[in-house]
CSV table of C-alpha atoms in Angstrom, one decimal:
chain,number,residue,atom,x,y,z
A,1169,MET,CA,134.6,-71.0,88.5
A,1170,ASP,CA,136.8,-68.7,90.6
A,1171,VAL,CA,134.8,-65.9,92.2
A,1172,THR,CA,135.5,-62.9,94.4
A,1173,GLU,CA,133.2,-61.3,96.9
A,1174,ASP,CA,132.9,-57.5,96.5
A,1175,ARG,CA,131.0,-54.9,98.4
A,1176,THR,CA,129.2,-52.0,96.6
A,1177,LEU,CA,126.9,-49.2,97.5
A,1178,GLY,CA,128.9,-48.2,100.5
A,1179,GLY,CA,129.2,-51.8,101.7
A,1180,ARG,CA,125.4,-52.4,101.7
A,1181,VAL,CA,125.5,-54.8,98.7
A,1182,LEU,CA,127.6,-58.0,98.5
A,1183,ILE,CA,128.3,-59.3,95.0
A,1184,ARG,CA,129.9,-62.6,94.1
A,1185,GLN,CA,131.3,-62.3,90.6
A,1186,PRO,CA,133.9,-64.1,88.4
A,1187,ARG,CA,137.5,-63.2,89.1
A,1188,ASP,CA,138.5,-63.4,85.4
A,1189,GLY,CA,135.2,-62.9,83.5
A,1190,TYR,CA,133.2,-59.7,83.1
A,1191,ARG,CA,133.1,-57.7,86.3
A,1192,ALA,CA,130.5,-55.2,87.3
A,1193,GLY,CA,131.7,-51.6,87.4
A,1194,LEU,CA,130.7,-48.0,87.2
A,1195,ASP,CA,128.1,-48.4,84.5
A,1196,ALA,CA,126.1,-50.8,86.7
A,1197,ALA,CA,126.3,-48.4,89.6
A,1198,LEU,CA,125.1,-45.5,87.6
A,1199,LEU,CA,122.3,-47.5,86.1
A,1200,ALA,CA,121.1,-48.4,89.6
A,1201,ALA,CA,121.3,-44.8,90.7
A,1202,ALA,CA,119.2,-43.8,87.7
A,1203,CYS,CA,116.3,-46.2,88.7
A,1204,ASP,CA,113.5,-44.0,90.0
A,1205,ALA,CA,110.9,-46.7,90.6
A,1206,ARG,CA,108.0,-45.7,92.8
A,1207,ASP,CA,106.9,-47.6,95.9
A,1208,GLY,CA,105.1,-50.7,94.8
A,1209,ALA,CA,106.5,-50.6,91.2
A,1210,ARG,CA,107.6,-53.7,89.4
A,1211,VAL,CA,110.9,-53.4,87.7
A,1212,ILE,CA,112.7,-55.6,85.2
A,1213,GLU,CA,116.4,-55.6,84.3
A,1214,ALA,CA,117.3,-57.1,80.9
A,1215,GLY,CA,120.7,-58.8,80.9
A,1216,CYS,CA,121.2,-58.6,84.7
A,1217,GLY,CA,124.5,-60.6,84.7
A,1218,VAL,CA,125.4,-61.4,88.3
A,1219,GLY,CA,123.0,-58.8,89.6
A,1220,ALA,CA,125.1,-55.8,90.4
A,1221,ALA,CA,122.8,-53.2,89.1
A,1222,LEU,CA,119.7,-55.2,90.0
A,1223,LEU,CA,120.7,-55.5,93.7
A,1224,ALA,CA,121.9,-51.9,94.0
A,1225,ALA,CA,118.7,-50.6,92.5
A,1226,SER,CA,116.6,-52.8,94.8
A,1227,THR,CA,118.5,-51.6,97.8
A,1228,ARG,CA,118.0,-48.0,96.8
A,1229,ARG,CA,114.3,-48.6,96.2
A,1230,PRO,CA,113.3,-50.9,99.0
A,1231,LEU,CA,109.5,-50.7,98.3
A,1232,ALA,CA,109.7,-51.8,94.7
A,1233,ARG,CA,109.9,-55.3,93.3
A,1234,PHE,CA,112.6,-56.4,90.8
A,1235,VAL,CA,113.1,-59.2,88.3
A,1236,GLY,CA,116.4,-59.8,86.5
A,1237,VAL,CA,116.6,-61.6,83.2
A,1238,GLU,CA,119.8,-63.4,82.1
A,1239,ARG,CA,120.7,-65.9,79.5
A,1240,ASP,CA,124.1,-67.0,80.7
A,1241,PRO,CA,123.6,-70.0,83.1
A,1242,GLN,CA,126.7,-69.2,85.2
A,1243,ALA,CA,125.9,-65.5,85.6
A,1244,LEU,CA,122.2,-66.4,86.3
A,1245,ALA,CA,123.3,-68.9,89.1
A,1246,LEU,CA,125.6,-66.2,90.6
A,1247,ALA,CA,122.8,-63.7,90.4
A,1248,GLY,CA,120.5,-66.1,92.3
A,1249,ASP,CA,123.2,-66.6,94.9
A,1250,ASN,CA,123.7,-62.8,95.3
A,1251,VAL,CA,119.9,-62.3,95.8
A,1252,ALA,CA,120.1,-64.7,98.7
A,1253,LEU,CA,123.4,-63.3,100.1
A,1254,ASN,CA,121.7,-59.9,100.4
A,1255,GLY,CA,118.5,-61.3,101.9
A,1256,LEU,CA,116.3,-60.0,99.1
A,1257,GLU,CA,114.5,-63.1,98.1
A,1258,GLY,CA,111.1,-61.6,99.1
A,1259,ARG,CA,111.1,-59.0,96.4
A,1260,VAL,CA,114.0,-59.7,94.0
A,1261,SER,CA,114.1,-62.7,91.6
A,1262,VAL,CA,116.1,-63.8,88.6
A,1263,VAL,CA,114.9,-65.8,85.6
A,1264,ALA,CA,116.4,-67.4,82.5
A,1265,GLY,CA,115.6,-65.4,79.4
A,1266,ASP,CA,117.1,-63.9,76.3
A,1267,VAL,CA,116.4,-60.5,74.8
A,1268,GLY,CA,116.5,-62.2,71.4
A,1269,ALA,CA,113.3,-64.0,72.3
A,1270,PRO,CA,109.9,-62.2,72.6
A,1271,PHE,CA,109.2,-60.7,76.0
A,1272,SER,CA,106.0,-62.8,76.0
A,1273,ALA,CA,108.1,-65.9,76.4
A,1274,LEU,CA,108.7,-65.0,80.0
A,1275,GLY,CA,105.0,-65.4,80.7
A,1276,VAL,CA,104.7,-62.3,83.0
A,1277,ALA,CA,102.7,-59.1,82.8
A,1278,PRO,CA,104.5,-55.9,81.5
A,1279,PHE,CA,106.4,-54.0,84.2
A,1280,ASP,CA,106.3,-50.4,85.4
A,1281,ALA,CA,109.9,-49.8,84.6
A,1282,ALA,CA,112.8,-51.5,82.7
A,1283,LEU,CA,116.5,-51.1,83.1
A,1284,ALA,CA,119.4,-52.3,80.9
A,1285,ASN,CA,123.1,-51.9,80.3
A,1286,PRO,CA,123.1,-53.5,76.8
A,1287,PRO,CA,126.4,-54.8,75.3
A,1288,PHE,CA,128.2,-51.9,73.7
A,1289,PHE,CA,129.0,-53.6,70.3
A,1290,ASP,CA,126.9,-55.3,67.7
A,1291,ASP,CA,129.8,-56.3,65.5
A,1292,ALA,CA,132.5,-58.6,66.9
A,1293,SER,CA,134.9,-57.3,64.3
A,1294,ALA,CA,134.8,-53.9,66.0
A,1295,LEU,CA,136.9,-55.3,68.9
A,1296,ARG,CA,140.1,-57.2,69.4
A,1297,GLY,CA,138.1,-60.3,70.2
A,1298,PRO,CA,137.1,-60.0,73.9
A,1299,ALA,CA,138.0,-63.0,76.1
A,1300,PRO,CA,135.3,-65.7,75.8
A,1301,ALA,CA,134.1,-65.1,79.4
A,1302,LYS,CA,133.5,-61.5,78.5
A,1303,ARG,CA,132.1,-61.8,75.0
A,1304,GLY,CA,128.4,-61.9,76.1
A,1305,ALA,CA,128.8,-58.6,78.0
A,1306,TRP,CA,130.5,-56.8,75.1
A,1307,ILE,CA,128.8,-58.2,72.0
A,1308,ALA,CA,125.0,-57.9,71.4
A,1309,ASP,CA,124.4,-60.9,69.2
A,1310,GLU,CA,120.9,-59.6,68.4
A,1311,GLY,CA,122.0,-56.0,68.0
A,1312,LEU,CA,120.9,-52.9,70.0
A,1313,ALA,CA,117.6,-52.8,68.2
A,1314,ALA,CA,116.6,-56.1,69.7
A,1315,TRP,CA,117.5,-55.0,73.2
A,1316,ILE,CA,115.4,-51.8,72.8
A,1317,ALA,CA,112.5,-53.8,71.3
A,1318,PHE,CA,112.5,-56.1,74.3
A,1319,LEU,CA,112.6,-53.2,76.7
A,1320,ALA,CA,109.7,-51.5,75.0
A,1321,LYS,CA,107.6,-54.7,75.2
A,1322,ALA,CA,108.6,-55.3,78.8
A,1323,VAL,CA,106.9,-52.1,80.1
A,1324,ARG,CA,103.2,-51.0,80.2
A,1325,GLU,CA,102.0,-47.8,78.6
A,1326,GLY,CA,103.4,-45.0,80.6
A,1327,GLY,CA,106.2,-47.2,82.0
A,1328,THR,CA,109.8,-46.0,81.9
A,1329,ILE,CA,112.8,-47.4,80.1
A,1330,THR,CA,116.2,-46.5,81.4
A,1331,LEU,CA,119.5,-47.6,79.8
A,1332,ILE,CA,123.2,-46.7,79.8
A,1333,HIS,CA,125.2,-47.0,76.7
A,1334,ARG,CA,128.0,-45.5,74.6
A,1335,ALA,CA,127.5,-41.8,73.8
A,1336,ASP,CA,128.2,-42.4,70.1
A,1337,ARG,CA,125.1,-44.7,69.9
A,1338,LEU,CA,122.7,-42.0,71.2
A,1339,ALA,CA,121.2,-41.4,67.7
A,1340,ASP,CA,120.6,-45.1,67.3
A,1341,ILE,CA,119.0,-45.4,70.8
A,1342,LEU,CA,116.6,-42.5,70.0
A,1343,ASP,CA,115.9,-43.9,66.6
A,1344,HIS,CA,115.0,-47.4,67.9
A,1345,LEU,CA,113.0,-46.0,70.8
A,1346,GLY,CA,111.3,-43.3,68.8
A,1347,PRO,CA,108.3,-45.3,67.4
A,1348,LYS,CA,107.7,-46.9,70.8
A,1349,ALA,CA,108.5,-44.2,73.4
A,1350,GLY,CA,109.0,-40.5,74.0
A,1351,SER,CA,109.5,-38.0,76.8
A,1352,PHE,CA,113.2,-38.5,76.5
A,1353,GLN,CA,115.6,-37.4,79.2
A,1354,ILE,CA,119.3,-37.7,78.4
A,1355,ARG,CA,122.3,-37.2,80.7
A,1356,GLY,CA,125.8,-37.3,79.3
A,1357,ILE,CA,128.6,-38.9,81.4
A,1358,HIS,CA,131.9,-37.2,80.9
A,1359,PRO,CA,135.3,-38.5,82.0
A,1360,PHE,CA,136.4,-34.9,82.7
A,1361,VAL,CA,134.5,-31.6,82.6
A,1362,ASP,CA,136.4,-30.5,79.5
A,1363,THR,CA,136.1,-33.8,77.5
A,1364,PRO,CA,133.2,-35.2,75.4
A,1365,ALA,CA,130.8,-37.7,76.9
A,1366,LYS,CA,131.7,-41.3,76.6
A,1367,ARG,CA,128.5,-42.7,78.0
A,1368,VAL,CA,124.8,-41.6,78.1
A,1369,ILE,CA,122.0,-42.5,80.3
A,1370,VAL,CA,118.7,-42.3,78.5
A,1371,ARG,CA,115.3,-42.4,80.2
A,1372,ALA,CA,112.1,-42.7,78.0
A,1373,VAL,CA,108.4,-43.2,78.7
A,1374,LYS,CA,106.4,-45.7,76.7
A,1375,THR,CA,103.9,-43.6,74.6
A,1376,GLY,CA,105.3,-40.4,76.3
A,1377,ARG,CA,104.9,-37.1,74.5
A,1378,ALA,CA,106.8,-34.6,76.6
A,1379,PRO,CA,109.6,-32.6,74.9
A,1380,LEU,CA,113.1,-34.1,75.0
A,1381,LYS,CA,115.2,-32.8,77.9
A,1382,LEU,CA,119.0,-32.7,77.9
A,1383,LEU,CA,120.0,-32.7,81.6
A,1384,PRO,CA,123.1,-31.4,83.3
A,1385,PRO,CA,126.1,-33.8,82.7
A,1386,LEU,CA,127.7,-36.1,85.2
A,1387,VAL,CA,131.5,-35.6,85.4
A,1388,LEU,CA,133.4,-38.6,86.6
A,1389,HIS,CA,136.9,-37.3,87.5
A,1390,GLU,CA,138.7,-34.2,88.6
A,1391,ARG,CA,142.0,-33.2,87.0
A,1392,ASP,CA,143.7,-33.1,90.4
A,1393,GLY,CA,144.1,-36.9,90.4
A,1394,ALA,CA,141.1,-37.8,92.6
A,1395,LYS,CA,139.6,-41.1,91.5
A,1396,HIS,CA,136.0,-39.6,91.2
A,1397,THR,CA,134.3,-36.3,91.7
A,1398,ALA,CA,132.5,-35.8,95.0
A,1399,GLU,CA,129.1,-36.2,93.1
A,1400,VAL,CA,130.2,-39.6,91.8
A,1401,GLU,CA,131.6,-40.7,95.1
A,1402,ALA,CA,128.2,-39.9,96.8
A,1403,ILE,CA,126.4,-41.9,94.1
A,1404,LEU,CA,128.7,-44.9,94.5
A,1405,ARG,CA,128.2,-44.9,98.3
A,1406,GLY,CA,124.5,-44.7,97.8
A,1407,GLU,CA,124.2,-41.3,99.4
A,1408,ALA,CA,122.9,-39.7,96.1
A,1409,ALA,CA,120.9,-40.7,93.1
A,1410,LEU,CA,120.7,-39.6,89.5
A,1411,ALA,CA,117.5,-37.6,89.5
A,1412,TRP,CA,115.2,-37.2,86.5
A,1413,ASP,CA,114.0,-33.6,86.8
């Protein structure tokens, strides 16, 4: 497999990833920035791929411990390499697993927090057939409901669930989480300040009961042609996080 080596988080994280397969991007960076794990917390990422979000989150939260779960053998192998490349073996690990199987199959205790960037589509007919190397990252064979059920089982009572997804799936996300979690906080991610959100980041607390909060949006681009807004640039460099307050 032909791979590239890319630096993220202001150069602090080195990622080896396929040149032609699914490549980590802005969604992984924002998910990592949304991780607010406390010191000593145990965090799981479902579907960690090559570890882009996992390693960025662990670098941002150096006193927390992280486990990534991935079903694709090649992505899992690269994720393991990336953990070692970044010298994080002491508190970051990756294991083979599938969100379509019960969380109990991993044989570990529930975590304090769970992260995920689930595939955006449940139905392959909704796309023009993604390239085979990218299919697993775009198509959720088990559906979004299975991903959320896995995340809910993966955390203890009072634990947090944070995920990034398409904005038009927000109702489904809340519906699937509703019986299991509450205290929702939602942040829309808008391409421009005057356009609708294309993504949402949702944070929920298992058994939480606080009122839903709709937080200020994150705007990605300016109309003047700059690649990203100053806020997003600071997030990508690791100089800022997505706060939940």
